[in-house]
Short mmCIF file of C-alpha atoms and ligand atoms in Angstrom, two decimals:
data_model
loop_
_atom_site.label_atom_id
_atom_site.label_comp_id
_atom_site.label_asym_id
_atom_site.label_seq_id
_atom_site.Cartn_x
_atom_site.Cartn_y
_atom_site.Cartn_z
CA MET A 77 15.12 15.19 21.43
CA VAL A 78 14.94 12.36 18.96
CA THR A 79 12.48 12.55 16.17
CA ILE A 80 11.47 9.18 14.72
CA LEU A 81 10.75 9.39 11.04
CA THR A 82 7.69 7.44 10.16
CA GLU A 83 6.43 6.77 6.61
CA GLU A 84 4.05 9.66 7.11
CA THR A 85 6.51 12.33 8.28
CA LYS A 86 9.13 11.19 5.75
CA GLY A 87 7.21 11.83 2.61
CA LYS A 88 4.50 14.29 1.80
CA GLN A 89 1.41 13.60 3.85
CA ALA A 90 -1.23 11.74 1.76
CA ARG A 91 -4.22 13.87 0.77
CA PHE A 92 -7.49 12.91 2.53
CA ILE A 93 -10.11 12.16 0.05
CA SER A 94 -13.30 11.05 1.75
CA LEU A 95 -14.66 7.65 0.81
CA ARG A 96 -17.92 9.50 0.22
CA TRP A 97 -16.47 11.56 -2.58
CA ILE A 98 -14.85 8.54 -4.14
CA LEU A 99 -18.18 6.82 -4.11
CA LEU A 100 -19.88 9.84 -5.59
CA ALA A 101 -17.23 10.09 -8.32
CA ALA A 102 -17.63 6.43 -9.11
CA TYR A 103 -21.41 6.82 -9.35
CA ALA A 104 -21.05 9.90 -11.55
CA LEU A 105 -18.68 8.09 -13.88
CA THR A 106 -20.72 4.95 -14.08
CA GLY A 107 -24.15 6.52 -13.87
CA ILE A 108 -24.43 10.12 -15.14
CA VAL A 109 -21.75 10.11 -17.93
CA PRO A 110 -23.19 7.07 -19.68
CA LEU A 111 -26.69 8.63 -19.37
CA ILE A 112 -25.59 11.84 -21.08
CA LEU A 113 -23.64 9.87 -23.75
CA MET A 114 -26.62 7.69 -24.41
CA ALA A 115 -28.95 10.58 -24.77
CA SER A 116 -26.71 12.47 -27.24
CA THR A 117 -26.03 9.29 -29.29
CA MET A 118 -29.71 8.57 -29.52
CA LEU A 119 -30.45 12.14 -30.60
CA HIS A 120 -27.69 11.86 -33.20
CA SER A 121 -29.09 8.68 -34.72
CA VAL A 122 -32.73 9.96 -34.64
CA GLN A 123 -31.52 13.07 -36.62
CA GLY A 124 -29.56 10.85 -39.06
CA TYR A 125 -32.71 8.66 -39.53
CA PHE A 126 -34.86 11.73 -40.33
CA LEU A 127 -32.40 13.14 -42.73
CA GLU A 128 -31.97 9.80 -44.46
CA GLU A 129 -35.71 9.51 -44.86
CA ARG A 130 -35.95 12.97 -46.21
CA LYS A 131 -33.12 12.27 -48.73
CA LYS A 132 -34.92 9.11 -49.99
CA GLU A 133 -38.26 10.87 -50.23
CA LEU A 134 -36.76 13.77 -52.22
CA LEU A 135 -34.87 11.46 -54.48
CA SER A 136 -37.97 9.44 -55.26
CA GLN A 137 -39.89 12.67 -55.96
CA ALA A 138 -37.00 13.69 -58.30
CA ASN A 139 -37.20 10.29 -60.01
CA VAL A 140 -40.93 10.53 -60.48
CA ILE A 141 -40.49 13.98 -62.13
CA SER A 142 -37.48 12.92 -64.17
CA GLY A 143 -39.58 9.93 -65.47
CA GLN A 144 -42.38 12.25 -66.42
CA ALA A 145 -39.94 14.69 -68.06
CA ALA A 146 -38.41 11.85 -70.08
CA SER A 147 -41.70 10.52 -71.32
CA SER A 148 -43.02 13.90 -72.30
CA ASN A 149 -39.83 15.04 -73.94
CA PHE A 150 -39.75 17.96 -71.57
CA LEU A 151 -36.31 19.18 -72.69
CA SER A 152 -36.96 19.12 -76.46
CA ASP A 153 -40.73 19.58 -76.92
CA GLU A 154 -41.51 23.07 -75.73
CA GLU A 155 -45.23 22.66 -76.49
CA SER A 156 -45.91 19.76 -74.18
CA ARG A 157 -43.73 21.36 -71.45
CA LYS A 158 -46.42 23.70 -70.13
CA ASP A 159 -48.65 20.82 -68.83
CA LEU A 160 -45.82 19.13 -66.96
CA GLU A 161 -44.59 22.53 -65.64
CA GLU A 162 -47.91 22.87 -63.88
CA VAL A 163 -47.71 19.45 -62.37
CA ILE A 164 -44.20 20.06 -61.17
CA LEU A 165 -45.18 23.43 -59.71
CA GLY A 166 -48.06 21.77 -57.92
CA THR A 167 -45.79 19.11 -56.45
CA GLY A 168 -43.28 21.74 -55.36
CA GLN A 169 -45.87 23.91 -53.66
CA ASN A 170 -47.60 20.93 -52.03
CA ASN A 171 -44.22 19.61 -50.65
CA ASN A 172 -42.83 22.98 -49.95
CA PHE A 173 -39.61 22.38 -51.94
CA ARG A 174 -38.03 23.84 -55.07
CA VAL A 175 -37.66 21.87 -58.33
CA LEU A 176 -35.27 22.66 -61.09
CA VAL A 177 -34.95 21.00 -64.42
CA LEU A 178 -31.51 21.27 -66.09
CA ASP A 179 -30.29 20.15 -69.46
CA SER A 180 -27.08 18.15 -70.14
CA ALA A 181 -25.12 21.41 -70.17
CA CYS A 182 -26.26 22.17 -66.56
CA MET A 183 -28.34 25.03 -67.71
CA VAL A 184 -31.62 25.60 -65.83
CA ILE A 185 -34.62 25.06 -68.16
CA TYR A 186 -37.28 25.23 -65.50
CA ASP A 187 -37.29 26.46 -61.86
CA THR A 188 -40.31 26.49 -59.62
CA GLY A 189 -38.61 29.60 -58.02
CA TYR A 190 -38.19 31.05 -61.58
CA GLU A 191 -35.01 32.92 -60.53
CA GLU A 192 -32.41 30.58 -62.00
CA VAL A 193 -33.81 29.94 -65.59
CA GLY A 194 -31.16 30.25 -68.07
CA LYS A 195 -28.29 30.17 -65.59
CA THR A 196 -25.78 27.37 -65.31
CA PHE A 197 -25.70 25.26 -62.20
CA LEU A 198 -22.62 23.28 -61.31
CA LEU A 199 -23.37 21.24 -58.24
CA PRO A 200 -21.61 17.91 -57.48
CA GLU A 201 -25.04 16.28 -57.25
CA ILE A 202 -25.95 17.55 -60.77
CA ILE A 203 -22.58 16.31 -62.24
CA GLU A 204 -23.14 12.86 -60.65
CA ALA A 205 -26.69 12.63 -61.93
CA LEU A 206 -25.38 13.53 -65.39
CA GLU A 207 -23.14 10.54 -65.09
CA ASN A 208 -26.35 8.52 -64.34
CA LYS A 209 -25.82 8.33 -60.53
CA ASP A 210 -28.79 9.75 -58.79
CA THR A 211 -27.70 11.48 -55.57
CA ALA A 212 -29.10 13.13 -52.54
CA ARG A 213 -26.91 15.05 -50.01
CA VAL A 214 -27.30 17.32 -47.13
CA GLN A 215 -25.23 20.53 -47.21
CA ASP A 216 -23.72 22.22 -44.26
CA ASN A 217 -26.12 25.09 -44.61
CA GLY A 218 -29.06 22.76 -43.88
CA THR A 219 -30.23 22.28 -47.49
CA VAL A 220 -30.89 18.85 -49.11
CA TYR A 221 -30.10 18.44 -52.87
CA ALA A 222 -31.61 15.41 -54.58
CA ALA A 223 -30.64 15.01 -58.26
CA ALA A 224 -32.14 12.47 -60.65
CA SER A 225 -31.12 11.96 -64.28
CA ILE A 226 -33.56 12.34 -67.20
CA VAL A 227 -32.79 9.45 -69.37
CA GLY A 228 -33.71 9.86 -73.02
CA THR A 229 -33.81 7.46 -75.91
CA GLY A 230 -30.81 5.20 -76.28
CA ASN A 231 -30.11 5.53 -72.55
CA SER A 232 -28.43 8.98 -72.96
CA VAL A 233 -28.69 11.36 -70.02
CA ASP A 234 -30.37 14.42 -71.40
CA GLY A 235 -30.80 16.39 -68.21
CA VAL A 236 -31.29 16.41 -64.52
CA VAL A 237 -34.16 17.05 -62.08
CA LEU A 238 -32.90 18.83 -58.94
CA ILE A 239 -34.94 19.22 -55.81
CA SER A 240 -33.72 21.52 -53.13
CA ASP A 241 -35.32 21.47 -49.70
CA ALA A 242 -34.39 23.03 -46.36
CA VAL A 243 -34.19 20.68 -43.35
CA THR A 244 -35.03 23.28 -40.86
CA ASP A 245 -38.20 21.48 -39.82
CA ILE A 246 -36.06 18.37 -39.01
CA GLN A 247 -33.69 20.56 -37.05
CA ALA A 248 -36.52 22.20 -35.20
CA LYS A 249 -38.00 18.74 -34.48
CA ILE A 250 -34.63 17.40 -33.23
CA SER A 251 -33.96 20.40 -31.11
CA ASP A 252 -37.47 19.98 -29.55
CA ILE A 253 -36.64 16.29 -28.74
CA ALA A 254 -33.20 17.26 -27.48
CA GLN A 255 -34.72 19.74 -25.20
CA LYS A 256 -37.11 17.27 -23.72
CA ALA A 257 -34.39 14.51 -23.57
CA TYR A 258 -31.93 16.76 -21.80
CA LEU A 259 -34.60 17.91 -19.32
CA MET A 260 -35.27 14.30 -18.65
CA VAL A 261 -31.52 13.57 -18.25
CA GLY A 262 -31.18 16.61 -16.01
CA VAL A 263 -33.96 15.37 -13.75
CA MET A 264 -32.58 11.84 -13.70
CA VAL A 265 -29.09 13.21 -12.85
CA LEU A 266 -30.60 15.21 -10.07
CA ILE A 267 -32.48 12.17 -8.68
CA VAL A 268 -29.43 9.88 -9.11
CA PHE A 269 -27.18 12.42 -7.45
CA LEU A 270 -29.57 12.80 -4.46
CA LEU A 271 -29.75 9.00 -4.22
CA MET A 272 -25.94 8.77 -4.38
CA VAL A 273 -25.63 11.30 -1.59
CA VAL A 274 -28.03 9.25 0.56
CA VAL A 275 -26.32 5.89 -0.39
CA SER A 276 -22.83 7.26 0.25
CA GLN A 277 -24.05 8.68 3.56
CA VAL A 278 -25.39 5.28 4.54
CA PHE A 279 -22.14 3.63 3.81
CA THR A 280 -19.61 6.20 5.15
CA GLU A 281 -21.50 7.14 8.43
CA PRO A 282 -20.92 3.79 10.09
CA VAL A 283 -17.22 3.81 8.97
CA LYS A 284 -16.87 7.27 10.40
CA SER A 285 -18.45 6.15 13.64
CA VAL A 286 -15.94 3.23 13.84
CA ILE A 287 -13.11 5.68 13.16
CA ARG A 288 -14.40 7.96 15.95
CA VAL A 289 -14.51 5.01 18.32
CA VAL A 290 -11.08 3.77 17.44
CA GLN A 291 -9.69 7.26 17.88
CA LYS A 292 -11.25 7.54 21.34
CA MET A 293 -9.79 4.14 22.20
CA SER A 294 -6.35 5.28 21.15
CA GLU A 295 -6.68 8.06 23.68
CA GLY A 296 -7.40 5.43 26.31
CA HIS A 297 -11.26 5.49 26.42
CA PHE A 298 -11.76 1.74 26.16
CA GLU A 299 -15.46 1.97 27.22
CA GLN A 300 -16.34 3.42 23.79
CA ARG A 301 -18.39 1.24 21.40
CA ALA A 302 -19.40 1.53 17.74
CA VAL A 303 -23.10 1.34 16.91
CA VAL A 304 -23.95 -1.87 15.21
CA ARG A 305 -26.90 -1.72 12.95
CA THR A 306 -28.51 -5.11 12.77
CA LYS A 307 -31.20 -4.48 10.17
CA ILE A 308 -28.82 -5.29 7.28
CA HIS A 309 -25.64 -7.13 7.44
CA ASN A 310 -22.54 -6.12 5.44
CA GLU A 311 -18.72 -5.61 5.75
CA VAL A 312 -19.23 -2.34 7.52
CA VAL A 313 -21.35 -4.00 10.17
CA ASP A 314 -18.66 -6.68 10.54
CA LEU A 315 -16.08 -3.86 10.97
CA ALA A 316 -18.15 -2.27 13.76
CA ILE A 317 -18.57 -5.79 15.43
CA ALA A 318 -14.77 -6.47 15.16
CA CYS A 319 -14.06 -3.01 16.55
CA ASN A 320 -16.26 -3.69 19.49
CA GLN A 321 -14.65 -7.07 20.12
CA MET A 322 -11.26 -5.42 20.08
CA ALA A 323 -12.53 -2.81 22.54
CA ASP A 324 -13.91 -5.66 24.84
CA GLN A 325 -10.51 -7.28 24.72
CA LEU A 326 -8.60 -4.04 25.40
CA GLU A 327 -10.87 -3.29 28.30
CA LYS A 328 -10.27 -6.74 29.65
CA VAL A 329 -6.48 -6.34 29.33
CA GLU A 330 -6.61 -2.95 30.89
CA SER A 331 -8.72 -4.09 33.87
CA SER A 332 -6.54 -7.13 34.48
CA ARG A 333 -3.51 -4.97 34.30
CA GLN A 334 -4.96 -2.59 36.92
CA GLN A 335 -5.96 -5.66 38.94
CA PHE A 336 -2.44 -7.05 38.65
CA VAL A 337 -0.72 -3.87 39.77
CA SER A 338 -3.13 -3.56 42.73
CA ASN A 339 -2.49 -7.21 43.66
CA VAL A 340 1.29 -6.77 43.39
CA SER A 341 1.06 -3.62 45.60
CA HIS A 342 -1.06 -5.45 48.08
CA GLU A 343 1.12 -8.59 48.27
CA LEU A 344 4.29 -6.57 48.81
CA LYS A 345 2.54 -4.21 51.33
CA THR A 346 1.80 -6.96 53.85
CA PRO A 347 5.45 -8.17 54.42
CA LEU A 348 6.63 -4.56 54.27
CA SER A 349 4.20 -3.52 57.04
CA SER A 350 5.41 -6.52 59.05
CA VAL A 351 9.03 -5.47 58.60
CA LYS A 352 8.13 -1.93 59.59
CA VAL A 353 6.22 -3.03 62.77
CA LEU A 354 8.95 -5.45 63.76
CA SER A 355 11.81 -2.91 63.27
CA GLU A 356 9.90 -0.14 65.02
CA SER A 357 9.14 -2.28 67.98
CA ILE A 358 12.85 -2.97 68.51
CA LEU A 359 13.77 0.72 67.90
CA LEU A 360 11.22 2.12 70.33
CA GLN A 361 12.23 -0.19 73.12
CA GLU A 362 15.17 0.46 75.33
CA ASP A 363 17.48 -2.28 76.65
CA VAL A 364 16.12 -4.97 74.29
CA PRO A 365 17.39 -8.35 75.18
CA LYS A 366 19.66 -10.14 72.63
CA GLU A 367 17.10 -13.06 72.21
CA MET A 368 14.40 -10.58 71.24
CA TYR A 369 16.74 -8.97 68.61
CA VAL A 370 17.48 -12.39 67.18
CA GLU A 371 13.87 -13.40 67.06
CA PHE A 372 12.65 -10.16 65.48
CA LEU A 373 15.50 -10.22 62.94
CA HIS A 374 14.54 -13.73 62.10
CA ASP A 375 10.98 -12.62 61.49
CA ILE A 376 12.17 -9.68 59.37
CA ASN A 377 14.35 -12.07 57.40
CA SER A 378 11.42 -14.32 56.56
CA GLU A 379 9.37 -11.35 55.46
CA VAL A 380 12.26 -10.30 53.18
CA ASP A 381 12.47 -13.86 51.85
CA ARG A 382 8.70 -13.69 51.13
CA MET A 383 9.10 -10.48 49.15
CA THR A 384 11.98 -11.90 47.26
CA ALA A 385 9.95 -15.01 46.38
CA ILE A 386 7.09 -12.81 45.11
CA ILE A 387 9.47 -10.65 43.04
CA ASN A 388 11.27 -13.61 41.64
CA ASP A 389 7.94 -15.27 40.60
CA LEU A 390 6.87 -11.95 39.07
CA LEU A 391 10.07 -11.77 37.04
CA ILE A 392 9.50 -15.32 35.84
CA LEU A 393 5.96 -14.44 34.78
CA VAL A 394 6.91 -11.20 33.06
CA LYS A 395 9.54 -13.06 31.05
CA LEU A 396 7.03 -15.74 30.04
CA ASP A 397 4.49 -13.02 29.11
CA GLN A 398 6.89 -11.10 27.01
CA LYS A 399 8.07 -14.23 25.28
CA GLU A 400 11.45 -12.46 25.64
CA VAL A 401 13.37 -15.68 26.05
CA PRO A 402 12.15 -18.29 23.57
CA LEU A 403 11.79 -21.73 25.04
CA ASN A 404 14.76 -23.93 24.67
CA PHE A 405 13.19 -27.07 23.35
CA ARG A 406 15.40 -30.08 23.63
CA GLU A 407 14.82 -33.84 23.58
CA THR A 408 14.55 -34.67 27.25
CA ASP A 409 14.31 -37.81 29.24
CA LEU A 410 11.15 -37.01 31.27
CA ASN A 411 11.72 -40.01 33.65
CA GLU A 412 15.12 -38.63 34.58
CA MET A 413 13.79 -35.14 34.89
CA MET A 414 10.82 -36.17 37.11
CA THR A 415 13.06 -38.44 39.27
CA GLY A 416 15.29 -35.36 39.99
CA ILE A 417 12.23 -33.28 41.01
CA MET A 418 10.95 -36.05 43.31
CA LYS A 419 14.37 -36.30 44.97
CA ARG A 420 14.47 -32.51 45.56
CA LEU A 421 10.98 -32.48 47.10
CA GLN A 422 11.25 -35.58 49.18
CA PRO A 423 12.63 -33.70 52.32
CA LEU A 424 9.62 -31.35 52.12
CA ALA A 425 7.21 -34.32 52.08
CA ASP A 426 9.21 -35.90 54.94
CA THR A 427 8.71 -32.86 57.14
CA LYS A 428 4.96 -33.48 56.93
CA GLU A 429 5.25 -37.21 56.96
CA ILE A 430 3.58 -37.38 53.60
CA THR A 431 4.11 -40.53 51.40
CA LEU A 432 5.42 -39.42 48.11
CA GLN A 433 4.64 -42.04 45.42
CA TRP A 434 6.37 -42.02 42.12
CA GLU A 435 5.08 -44.17 39.25
CA GLN A 436 6.79 -44.43 35.90
CA ILE A 437 4.28 -46.14 33.60
CA LYS A 438 6.40 -45.67 30.45
CA GLU A 439 9.86 -44.44 29.41
CA VAL A 440 9.11 -41.02 27.97
CA THR A 441 11.32 -38.63 26.08
CA ALA A 442 9.84 -35.37 24.77
CA GLU A 443 10.84 -32.09 23.18
CA VAL A 444 10.59 -29.66 26.19
CA ASP A 445 12.34 -26.85 27.75
CA GLU A 446 13.63 -28.88 30.77
CA MET A 447 14.29 -25.92 33.11
CA LYS A 448 10.89 -24.32 32.73
CA LEU A 449 8.87 -27.57 32.67
CA SER A 450 10.74 -28.74 35.79
CA LEU A 451 9.70 -25.52 37.54
CA ALA A 452 6.03 -25.95 36.37
CA VAL A 453 5.89 -29.55 37.60
CA SER A 454 7.68 -28.74 40.86
CA ASN A 455 4.98 -26.11 41.57
CA LEU A 456 2.29 -28.70 41.19
CA ILE A 457 3.98 -31.30 43.47
CA ASP A 458 4.97 -28.44 45.89
CA ASN A 459 1.24 -27.42 46.08
CA ALA A 460 0.12 -31.01 46.59
CA ILE A 461 2.42 -31.30 49.56
CA LYS A 462 1.52 -27.83 50.83
CA TYR A 463 -2.22 -28.44 50.75
CA THR A 464 -2.16 -31.99 52.17
CA PRO A 465 -2.41 -32.42 55.89
CA LYS A 466 0.24 -34.40 57.78
CA GLN A 467 0.55 -38.08 57.03
CA GLY A 468 -1.41 -37.69 53.75
CA GLY A 469 -0.29 -39.09 50.38
CA VAL A 470 0.82 -37.55 47.06
CA LYS A 471 1.15 -39.65 43.93
CA VAL A 472 2.99 -38.58 40.80
CA THR A 473 2.68 -40.57 37.54
CA LEU A 474 4.38 -40.25 34.13
CA ASP A 475 2.73 -41.83 31.10
CA SER A 476 2.50 -41.19 27.42
CA ASP A 477 0.66 -42.12 24.20
CA HIS A 478 2.12 -41.84 20.69
CA GLN A 479 1.63 -38.09 20.67
CA HIS A 480 1.63 -36.76 24.24
CA ALA A 481 3.37 -37.09 27.62
CA PHE A 482 1.05 -37.09 30.69
CA ILE A 483 2.15 -36.07 34.11
CA SER A 484 -0.39 -36.40 36.83
CA VAL A 485 -0.10 -35.15 40.47
CA SER A 486 -2.73 -36.28 42.94
CA ASP A 487 -3.02 -35.65 46.61
CA THR A 488 -5.30 -36.58 49.55
CA GLY A 489 -5.29 -33.00 50.67
CA ILE A 490 -7.91 -30.29 51.41
CA GLY A 491 -9.08 -30.03 47.83
CA ILE A 492 -10.52 -26.99 46.08
CA PRO A 493 -14.19 -25.92 46.11
CA GLU A 494 -15.88 -26.50 42.76
CA THR A 495 -16.63 -22.79 42.34
CA GLU A 496 -12.89 -21.85 42.73
CA VAL A 497 -11.34 -24.42 40.43
CA GLY A 498 -11.61 -22.19 37.38
CA ARG A 499 -9.75 -19.35 39.10
CA ILE A 500 -6.74 -21.00 40.64
CA PHE A 501 -4.60 -20.15 37.57
CA GLU A 502 -5.20 -16.34 38.00
CA ARG A 503 -2.26 -14.37 39.31
CA PHE A 504 -2.28 -13.97 43.14
CA TYR A 505 -5.47 -16.05 43.46
CA ARG A 506 -5.72 -18.07 46.57
CA VAL A 507 -8.64 -20.12 47.71
CA ASP A 508 -8.25 -19.31 51.42
CA LYS A 509 -6.66 -15.91 51.48
CA THR A 510 -5.17 -15.89 55.01
CA ARG A 511 -4.36 -19.52 55.45
CA ASP A 512 -2.75 -19.96 52.00
CA ARG A 513 -0.53 -16.95 52.61
CA GLU A 514 0.65 -18.55 55.78
CA THR A 515 1.70 -21.59 53.81
CA GLY A 516 4.29 -19.39 52.28
CA GLY A 517 2.98 -19.41 48.66
CA THR A 518 3.01 -16.33 46.45
CA GLY A 519 -0.18 -17.12 44.65
CA LEU A 520 1.80 -17.14 41.42
CA GLY A 521 2.88 -20.73 41.20
CA LEU A 522 0.02 -22.05 39.15
CA SER A 523 0.06 -18.91 36.81
CA ILE A 524 3.67 -19.77 36.04
CA THR A 525 2.78 -23.49 35.56
CA HIS A 526 -0.10 -22.53 33.22
CA ALA A 527 1.86 -20.15 31.17
CA THR A 528 4.71 -22.68 30.75
CA VAL A 529 2.37 -25.48 29.78
CA MET A 530 0.69 -23.15 27.19
CA MET A 531 4.06 -22.28 25.72
CA HIS A 532 4.69 -26.00 25.30
CA ASN A 533 1.39 -26.17 23.33
CA GLY A 534 0.08 -28.46 26.08
CA SER A 535 -2.96 -28.44 28.41
CA ILE A 536 -3.69 -28.57 32.11
CA LYS A 537 -6.75 -29.99 33.86
CA VAL A 538 -7.76 -29.94 37.54
CA ASN A 539 -10.11 -32.36 39.27
CA SER A 540 -10.72 -31.69 42.89
CA ARG A 541 -13.08 -32.53 45.74
CA GLU A 542 -13.11 -30.53 48.93
CA ASP A 543 -11.59 -32.54 51.90
CA GLU A 544 -10.81 -35.46 49.55
CA GLY A 545 -7.99 -34.36 47.36
CA THR A 546 -6.91 -32.83 44.10
CA THR A 547 -5.59 -34.28 40.87
CA VAL A 548 -3.77 -32.12 38.27
CA LEU A 549 -3.23 -33.70 34.86
CA LEU A 550 -0.66 -32.03 32.67
CA ARG A 551 -0.31 -32.87 28.95
CA VAL A 552 2.51 -31.79 26.60
CA PRO A 553 3.17 -32.89 23.02
CA LEU A 554 6.17 -35.28 22.50
CA ARG A 555 7.18 -33.31 19.38
CA GLN A 556 6.89 -29.49 19.15
CA SER A 557 7.26 -29.56 15.38
CA GLN A 558 3.93 -31.50 15.08
CA THR A 559 2.02 -28.70 16.86
CA GLN A 560 3.50 -25.74 14.84
CA ASN A 561 0.81 -25.70 12.11
CA VAL A 562 -2.16 -26.89 14.22
P1 LIG B 100 0.30 -20.55 46.11
O1 LIG B 100 1.63 -19.98 45.97
O2 LIG B 100 -0.62 -19.78 47.04
O3 LIG B 100 0.26 -22.04 46.37
P2 LIG B 100 -0.58 -21.19 43.44
O4 LIG B 100 -0.78 -20.36 42.26
O5 LIG B 100 0.40 -22.33 43.40
O6 LIG B 100 -0.35 -20.28 44.67
O7 LIG B 100 -1.99 -21.81 43.81
C1 LIG B 100 -3.16 -21.01 43.88
C2 LIG B 100 -4.16 -21.49 44.88
O8 LIG B 100 -4.80 -22.70 44.53
C3 LIG B 100 -3.51 -21.84 46.28
O9 LIG B 100 -3.44 -20.67 47.01
C4 LIG B 100 -4.45 -22.86 46.81
O10 LIG B 100 -5.55 -22.25 47.45
C5 LIG B 100 -5.03 -23.54 45.60
N1 LIG B 100 -4.34 -24.86 45.30
C6 LIG B 100 -3.32 -25.04 44.47
N2 LIG B 100 -2.97 -26.43 44.47
C7 LIG B 100 -3.80 -27.01 45.40
C8 LIG B 100 -3.95 -28.38 45.88
N3 LIG B 100 -3.13 -29.36 45.40
N4 LIG B 100 -4.85 -28.61 46.84
C9 LIG B 100 -5.61 -27.60 47.21
N5 LIG B 100 -5.54 -26.32 46.82
C10 LIG B 100 -4.68 -26.04 45.93
#
């Protein structure tokens, strides 16, 4: 057994990831992730804004107190300190923060919490304030320190007012907002996800249906069709339409193949039956006279000739179909080619006393496959003679314009009914089934002519009137290279 390695069996088989999951992942990346990122960025900036505001507020309060402390000589005048201490205490209690007043040696002079009086405090904010840089900062433990310098006479920094406040309220507020925001994001994610599931279903279901149909077709069920939804039009609908067109075409090919096989069998069966009947009738008789032998063998011989003709024509058609042998295009003198054909067919016309007229309107040379085109044209003239009664006429003309050669074959014969004209190029098609078979034709001649003309990028037209005659006009391009890109 020979195993043919395909791309698939050679390497590792590619993992199947449904289009649906790819779509969902794309939606998640472009929809959900930015949503979460946006929510957390917004929360972060809101928190930053609140903290900044709190820092500004505490610093301005510290400045107010430091101004009051400077004007009332808070640090040096112990007498007047009492009044201000009360004011500071009131401010601290009202705002729920702690106020400390320190001297230039960082020693606590006053503390609304009382605990730190007399102690030395060395915070970076205090140091900076002593250097006349009022500062407010949030510590990691959630406390804000705002330090403002107390500027005495001669611009000397005599001390610092420090306000310390917890930002737990801000944190509580932010976590409250965060809770609501994440709940909203969660709901939105859920809605978006459900929507995505529906949308991806809408997109992938028709594709799946097309795949199912194509798979069925590959198993030989050409009657399968994909569902085409007409409400909206998109690429998936186009895919379904294209798939159905392919199925139509395959069904047509399949039915014409079956028709062809049945026609071939039928065509070969008739002469075979005749051969059998003829040979049996000799075998079953005793003392058959010699003349009868000769007569029957003559009949058997003509039936064998008939089968050979059919098989030969079939072989020509199969070769034309397979495009196995590419046409051998050569610059050919058509006048010479046609004169040869006319000479060959003259005896056939003579047997029926048919006048064969040959008119050469122009000298024509064209790029053709001489052998194949000769056969195609011979079929036409042969038909014209075959289907014209005795003493009729057949006229053949050759003409050209600057692009094409024209060969016309007209006869004064039996003609073809209008309804049948379109079918005469079909394989084994005969207008009058019994009579036409008697004429010795295979029913394949015009199929061969048609296929040959098509391979020459030409065209063929038939005009016919019953009992009046038929004209077949064949057109082939003078140069094949001109037709390549058309
Ligand atoms: P056949 O071998 O039977 O002639 P063809 O394929 O050459 O087969 O032609 C198909 C059928 O077309 C013929 O059987 C005949 O009925 C019809 N036909 C072809 N040429 C002519 C013609 N010149 N006049 C009348 N009928 C024709």
